[in-house]
């Protein structure tokens, strides 16, 4: 088990595990955390997992853990690793089972005071429009050819179907579409798990949430993002549903069988990997991209559902604009400077968010001066944050940031200690209206089950890898 | 002889399974996974029979791949597969049939059966045992 003597303090917010710690490490590992947060990180195996990540073939610079890091499968959740293109490893464990789980932020032209009296009815309206709950199917049931279009083309297909507007594209990471996607590499079983899931949030920690902007930390950037104090906004958190889970399962199994043929062995089976430019690596990357496109279409369909609910509640004249949409379980081919040299890398982000700084060619015009919006949801009842990517983050962390608060209490412990109906009542007393299909699920997702989101985002801000822009407070939450 | 018990896990679900034979170990894993899927619900009429044929690297991978395959069918067919008839079983191969019973809804969204912490060993009493972690 780790303790502080295994780590070297780089800054009060950045600690390093030297590559000498474990013989298999090719590079050091770094973790963003305060000294106090490290004590929590030591309670699980996230740092052992991070040290194992540093053993991936072709890994560059450091294996990174964000301040919300906790134990995952192979990679810690909150982990970032970049391997050298084209021969470096691609590892499905560095993306996760819920491919392109991510967050989307919509902004309205309404203030909290204007909608306060209607929150209960708004919550009910949203709950009726957005399917939620385990295995719940959506309104849009796709035929095989349509599903292939979704997988191959992503959000541009949704525009053609009338579920998105062209302006949405510039506000989605990668334009809501990865061009290397190929539906042929997504299995029949994965497609069967996805054909009726578009427009659904699922269960667990996925949600639709109405918030208001409580604080603005940077007026100029907030203005550029279209945010102002007391403004009502909507957050969506969900991913690629069963389709993405199956893609991950299929390729983990496939890579397990062939990895030894490439002369690779890894300290943890969930770190299974193959060279990026191998047949299996390329097919996985195409299937992962297809699942990512599905997730963006999922969040787009949910956006359409929310826009319908909004119109019914507030009338046609009040619309919802897309601020941004980020993925926090994905791998991308990106160019970064490594020890003064520009290199093409396969950047794995698992429970970590892309946070590109200003003047990055991938960002739409409106974000060139500010850097990319970064969306960090907290638990219901606490706060969520909007940040902006920074140049320092590009240098230090492959343009990456944390993704949320991370659990600190097991689901079983939460269900024993907390009563779901009490959570609902307590949140209502704070002005937060909950609509859910599972009251016991509320106990599992109670604020006390999660780490302190304020501390997590403060670390990334103080470390300089992202910059605080706004703090959001929930007022209505829809969960499965 | 077989048993499963749930072990506390911060973010997901895990079971510890013990059995006196490899086949019983598969059943213990299946029962644990089904308990997670069904929760307090109940299964209805038989609606599905599936045939599974899998090769794997070793006894641990076979267990995880078997449970993963059953989970996929369960999710696709909206069934709980409870009855296992093994036709052939070695440490690296299984050929089997399972009967599935309809469920209205699952209690838990089990995304995947992971290889995390899975390591089938024989303990001092010569019983097979391992942890199985489910991503939920």
mmCIF file of N, CA and C in Angstrom, chain A residues 93-153:
data_model
loop_
_atom_site.group_PDB
_atom_site.id
_atom_site.type_symbol
_atom_site.label_atom_id
_atom_site.label_comp_id
_atom_site.label_asym_id
_atom_site.label_seq_id
_atom_site.Cartn_x
_atom_site.Cartn_y
_atom_site.Cartn_z
ATOM 1 N N UNK A 93 -9.209 -0.549 -21.226
ATOM 2 C CA UNK A 93 -9.333 -0.189 -19.809
ATOM 3 C C UNK A 93 -9.020 1.276 -19.572
ATOM 4 N N UNK A 94 -8.308 1.909 -20.502
ATOM 5 C CA UNK A 94 -7.995 3.333 -20.391
ATOM 6 C C UNK A 94 -9.109 4.225 -20.904
ATOM 7 N N UNK A 95 -10.197 3.580 -21.329
ATOM 8 C CA UNK A 95 -11.378 4.321 -21.787
ATOM 9 C C UNK A 95 -12.564 3.989 -20.879
ATOM 10 N N UNK A 96 -12.673 2.721 -20.523
ATOM 11 C CA UNK A 96 -13.760 2.309 -19.642
ATOM 12 C C UNK A 96 -14.868 1.624 -20.407
ATOM 13 N N UNK A 97 -15.779 0.995 -19.659
ATOM 14 C CA UNK A 97 -16.877 0.273 -20.280
ATOM 15 C C UNK A 97 -17.921 1.227 -20.862
ATOM 16 N N UNK A 98 -18.149 2.329 -20.215
ATOM 17 C CA UNK A 98 -19.148 3.289 -20.713
ATOM 18 C C UNK A 98 -18.434 4.295 -21.615
ATOM 19 N N UNK A 99 -18.219 3.858 -22.862
ATOM 20 C CA UNK A 99 -17.473 4.673 -23.821
ATOM 21 C C UNK A 99 -18.195 6.009 -24.041
ATOM 22 N N UNK A 100 -17.408 7.100 -24.001
ATOM 23 C CA UNK A 100 -17.987 8.443 -24.124
ATOM 24 C C UNK A 100 -19.119 8.701 -23.137
ATOM 25 N N UNK A 101 -18.951 8.181 -21.903
ATOM 26 C CA UNK A 101 -19.786 8.774 -20.878
ATOM 27 C C UNK A 101 -19.332 10.221 -20.804
ATOM 28 N N UNK A 102 -20.262 11.148 -20.691
ATOM 29 C CA UNK A 102 -19.862 12.543 -20.725
ATOM 30 C C UNK A 102 -20.958 13.451 -20.210
ATOM 31 N N UNK A 103 -20.694 14.727 -20.321
ATOM 32 C CA UNK A 103 -21.590 15.735 -19.751
ATOM 33 C C UNK A 103 -21.877 16.808 -20.795
ATOM 34 N N UNK A 104 -23.096 17.256 -20.801
ATOM 35 C CA UNK A 104 -23.511 18.330 -21.708
ATOM 36 C C UNK A 104 -24.174 19.433 -20.887
ATOM 37 N N UNK A 105 -23.918 20.684 -21.279
ATOM 38 C CA UNK A 105 -24.514 21.842 -20.598
ATOM 39 C C UNK A 105 -25.319 22.647 -21.602
ATOM 40 N N UNK A 106 -26.574 22.911 -21.226
ATOM 41 C CA UNK A 106 -27.447 23.763 -22.033
ATOM 42 C C UNK A 106 -27.725 25.042 -21.243
ATOM 43 N N UNK A 107 -27.852 26.156 -21.930
ATOM 44 C CA UNK A 107 -28.172 27.409 -21.226
ATOM 45 C C UNK A 107 -29.526 27.919 -21.690
ATOM 46 N N UNK A 108 -30.199 28.621 -20.794
ATOM 47 C CA UNK A 108 -31.521 29.169 -21.119
ATOM 48 C C UNK A 108 -31.470 30.698 -21.045
ATOM 49 N N UNK A 109 -32.574 31.327 -21.420
ATOM 50 C CA UNK A 109 -32.666 32.778 -21.272
ATOM 51 C C UNK A 109 -33.493 33.149 -20.039
ATOM 52 N N UNK A 110 -33.659 32.170 -19.136
ATOM 53 C CA UNK A 110 -34.475 32.383 -17.949
ATOM 54 C C UNK A 110 -33.590 32.466 -16.708
ATOM 55 N N UNK A 111 -34.094 33.178 -15.687
ATOM 56 C CA UNK A 111 -33.374 33.256 -14.418
ATOM 57 C C UNK A 111 -34.054 32.341 -13.400
ATOM 58 N N UNK A 112 -33.340 32.030 -12.342
ATOM 59 C CA UNK A 112 -33.867 31.169 -11.288
ATOM 60 C C UNK A 112 -35.155 31.742 -10.708
ATOM 61 N N UNK A 113 -35.162 33.035 -10.471
ATOM 62 C CA UNK A 113 -36.356 33.660 -9.873
ATOM 63 C C UNK A 113 -37.570 33.479 -10.783
ATOM 64 N N UNK A 114 -37.337 33.513 -12.083
ATOM 65 C CA UNK A 114 -38.446 33.395 -13.040
ATOM 66 C C UNK A 114 -39.056 32.011 -13.045
ATOM 67 N N UNK A 115 -38.279 30.982 -12.725
ATOM 68 C CA UNK A 115 -38.813 29.616 -12.843
ATOM 69 C C UNK A 115 -39.055 28.937 -11.501
ATOM 70 N N UNK A 116 -38.641 29.582 -10.405
ATOM 71 C CA UNK A 116 -38.672 28.954 -9.074
ATOM 72 C C UNK A 116 -40.034 28.307 -8.763
ATOM 73 N N UNK A 117 -41.076 29.033 -9.094
ATOM 74 C CA UNK A 117 -42.415 28.554 -8.727
ATOM 75 C C UNK A 117 -42.841 27.358 -9.572
ATOM 76 N N UNK A 118 -42.160 27.146 -10.693
ATOM 77 C CA UNK A 118 -42.563 26.064 -11.596
ATOM 78 C C UNK A 118 -41.640 24.853 -11.524
ATOM 79 N N UNK A 119 -40.716 24.824 -10.559
ATOM 80 C CA UNK A 119 -39.710 23.761 -10.548
ATOM 81 C C UNK A 119 -40.321 22.371 -10.445
ATOM 82 N N UNK A 120 -41.342 22.256 -9.598
ATOM 83 C CA UNK A 120 -41.943 20.937 -9.409
ATOM 84 C C UNK A 120 -42.560 20.456 -10.721
ATOM 85 N N UNK A 121 -43.272 21.340 -11.396
ATOM 86 C CA UNK A 121 -43.933 20.905 -12.635
ATOM 87 C C UNK A 121 -42.896 20.726 -13.747
ATOM 88 N N UNK A 122 -41.828 21.530 -13.739
ATOM 89 C CA UNK A 122 -40.763 21.348 -14.724
ATOM 90 C C UNK A 122 -40.102 19.978 -14.544
ATOM 91 N N UNK A 123 -39.834 19.633 -13.269
ATOM 92 C CA UNK A 123 -39.207 18.333 -13.005
ATOM 93 C C UNK A 123 -40.085 17.199 -13.526
ATOM 94 N N UNK A 124 -41.393 17.317 -13.296
ATOM 95 C CA UNK A 124 -42.310 16.258 -13.769
ATOM 96 C C UNK A 124 -42.331 16.202 -15.296
ATOM 97 N N UNK A 125 -42.323 17.371 -15.921
ATOM 98 C CA UNK A 125 -42.352 17.431 -17.390
ATOM 99 C C UNK A 125 -41.086 16.782 -17.967
ATOM 100 N N UNK A 126 -39.933 17.122 -17.378
ATOM 101 C CA UNK A 126 -38.679 16.531 -17.858
ATOM 102 C C UNK A 126 -38.692 15.022 -17.641
ATOM 103 N N UNK A 127 -39.186 14.594 -16.486
ATOM 104 C CA UNK A 127 -39.224 13.160 -16.176
ATOM 105 C C UNK A 127 -40.104 12.422 -17.166
ATOM 106 N N UNK A 128 -41.170 13.082 -17.633
ATOM 107 C CA UNK A 128 -42.065 12.401 -18.574
ATOM 108 C C UNK A 128 -41.447 12.354 -19.979
ATOM 109 N N UNK A 129 -40.591 13.294 -20.290
ATOM 110 C CA UNK A 129 -40.005 13.317 -21.638
ATOM 111 C C UNK A 129 -38.746 12.479 -21.758
ATOM 112 N N UNK A 130 -37.915 12.433 -20.704
ATOM 113 C CA UNK A 130 -36.614 11.762 -20.796
ATOM 114 C C UNK A 130 -36.697 10.394 -20.132
ATOM 115 N N UNK A 131 -36.653 9.307 -20.913
ATOM 116 C CA UNK A 131 -36.719 7.967 -20.301
ATOM 117 C C UNK A 131 -35.527 7.732 -19.380
ATOM 118 N N UNK A 132 -35.815 7.193 -18.200
ATOM 119 C CA UNK A 132 -34.742 6.938 -17.237
ATOM 120 C C UNK A 132 -35.005 5.618 -16.544
ATOM 121 N N UNK A 133 -33.988 5.043 -15.964
ATOM 122 C CA UNK A 133 -34.158 3.772 -15.259
ATOM 123 C C UNK A 133 -33.413 2.657 -15.969
ATOM 124 N N UNK A 134 -33.196 1.581 -15.237
ATOM 125 C CA UNK A 134 -32.427 0.445 -15.748
ATOM 126 C C UNK A 134 -33.108 -0.134 -16.981
ATOM 127 N N UNK A 135 -32.386 -0.200 -18.075
ATOM 128 C CA UNK A 135 -32.859 -0.857 -19.288
ATOM 129 C C UNK A 135 -34.012 -0.176 -20.002
ATOM 130 N N UNK A 136 -34.400 1.009 -19.515
ATOM 131 C CA UNK A 136 -35.568 1.662 -20.109
ATOM 132 C C UNK A 136 -35.254 2.087 -21.535
ATOM 133 N N UNK A 137 -36.135 1.741 -22.468
ATOM 134 C CA UNK A 137 -35.928 2.085 -23.871
ATOM 135 C C UNK A 137 -36.396 3.491 -24.183
ATOM 136 N N UNK A 138 -35.950 3.996 -25.328
ATOM 137 C CA UNK A 138 -36.283 5.353 -25.727
ATOM 138 C C UNK A 138 -37.427 5.402 -26.727
ATOM 139 N N UNK A 139 -37.781 6.657 -27.104
ATOM 140 C CA UNK A 139 -38.890 6.856 -28.047
ATOM 141 C C UNK A 139 -38.460 6.510 -29.471
ATOM 142 N N UNK A 140 -37.166 6.680 -29.746
ATOM 143 C CA UNK A 140 -36.658 6.470 -31.092
ATOM 144 C C UNK A 140 -36.053 5.065 -31.166
ATOM 145 N N UNK A 141 -36.751 4.163 -31.836
ATOM 146 C CA UNK A 141 -36.256 2.793 -31.976
ATOM 147 C C UNK A 141 -35.668 2.667 -33.384
ATOM 148 N N UNK A 142 -34.400 2.369 -33.455
ATOM 149 C CA UNK A 142 -33.697 2.432 -34.735
ATOM 150 C C UNK A 142 -33.710 1.099 -35.472
ATOM 151 N N UNK A 143 -33.905 1.180 -36.780
ATOM 152 C CA UNK A 143 -33.660 0.006 -37.616
ATOM 153 C C UNK A 143 -32.154 -0.142 -37.790
ATOM 154 N N UNK A 144 -31.735 -1.299 -38.282
ATOM 155 C CA UNK A 144 -30.307 -1.576 -38.366
ATOM 156 C C UNK A 144 -29.571 -0.527 -39.189
ATOM 157 N N UNK A 145 -30.145 -0.146 -40.313
ATOM 158 C CA UNK A 145 -29.455 0.817 -41.190
ATOM 159 C C UNK A 145 -29.353 2.182 -40.498
ATOM 160 N N UNK A 146 -30.382 2.535 -39.733
ATOM 161 C CA UNK A 146 -30.351 3.816 -39.024
ATOM 162 C C UNK A 146 -29.300 3.782 -37.917
ATOM 163 N N UNK A 147 -29.220 2.662 -37.213
ATOM 164 C CA UNK A 147 -28.227 2.540 -36.142
ATOM 165 C C UNK A 147 -26.826 2.662 -36.727
ATOM 166 N N UNK A 148 -26.608 2.061 -37.896
ATOM 167 C CA UNK A 148 -25.294 2.183 -38.538
ATOM 168 C C UNK A 148 -24.985 3.630 -38.892
ATOM 169 N N UNK A 149 -25.994 4.369 -39.291
ATOM 170 C CA UNK A 149 -25.795 5.803 -39.586
ATOM 171 C C UNK A 149 -25.380 6.553 -38.315
ATOM 172 N N UNK A 150 -26.066 6.246 -37.221
ATOM 173 C CA UNK A 150 -25.732 6.877 -35.933
ATOM 174 C C UNK A 150 -24.278 6.566 -35.573
ATOM 175 N N UNK A 151 -23.915 5.296 -35.702
ATOM 176 C CA UNK A 151 -22.572 4.863 -35.303
ATOM 177 C C UNK A 151 -21.501 5.485 -36.197
ATOM 178 N N UNK A 152 -21.779 5.566 -37.486
ATOM 179 C CA UNK A 152 -20.762 6.065 -38.419
ATOM 180 C C UNK A 152 -20.704 7.589 -38.478
ATOM 181 N N UNK A 153 -21.851 8.256 -38.291
ATOM 182 C CA UNK A 153 -21.893 9.690 -38.588
ATOM 183 C C UNK A 153 -22.097 10.579 -37.379
#
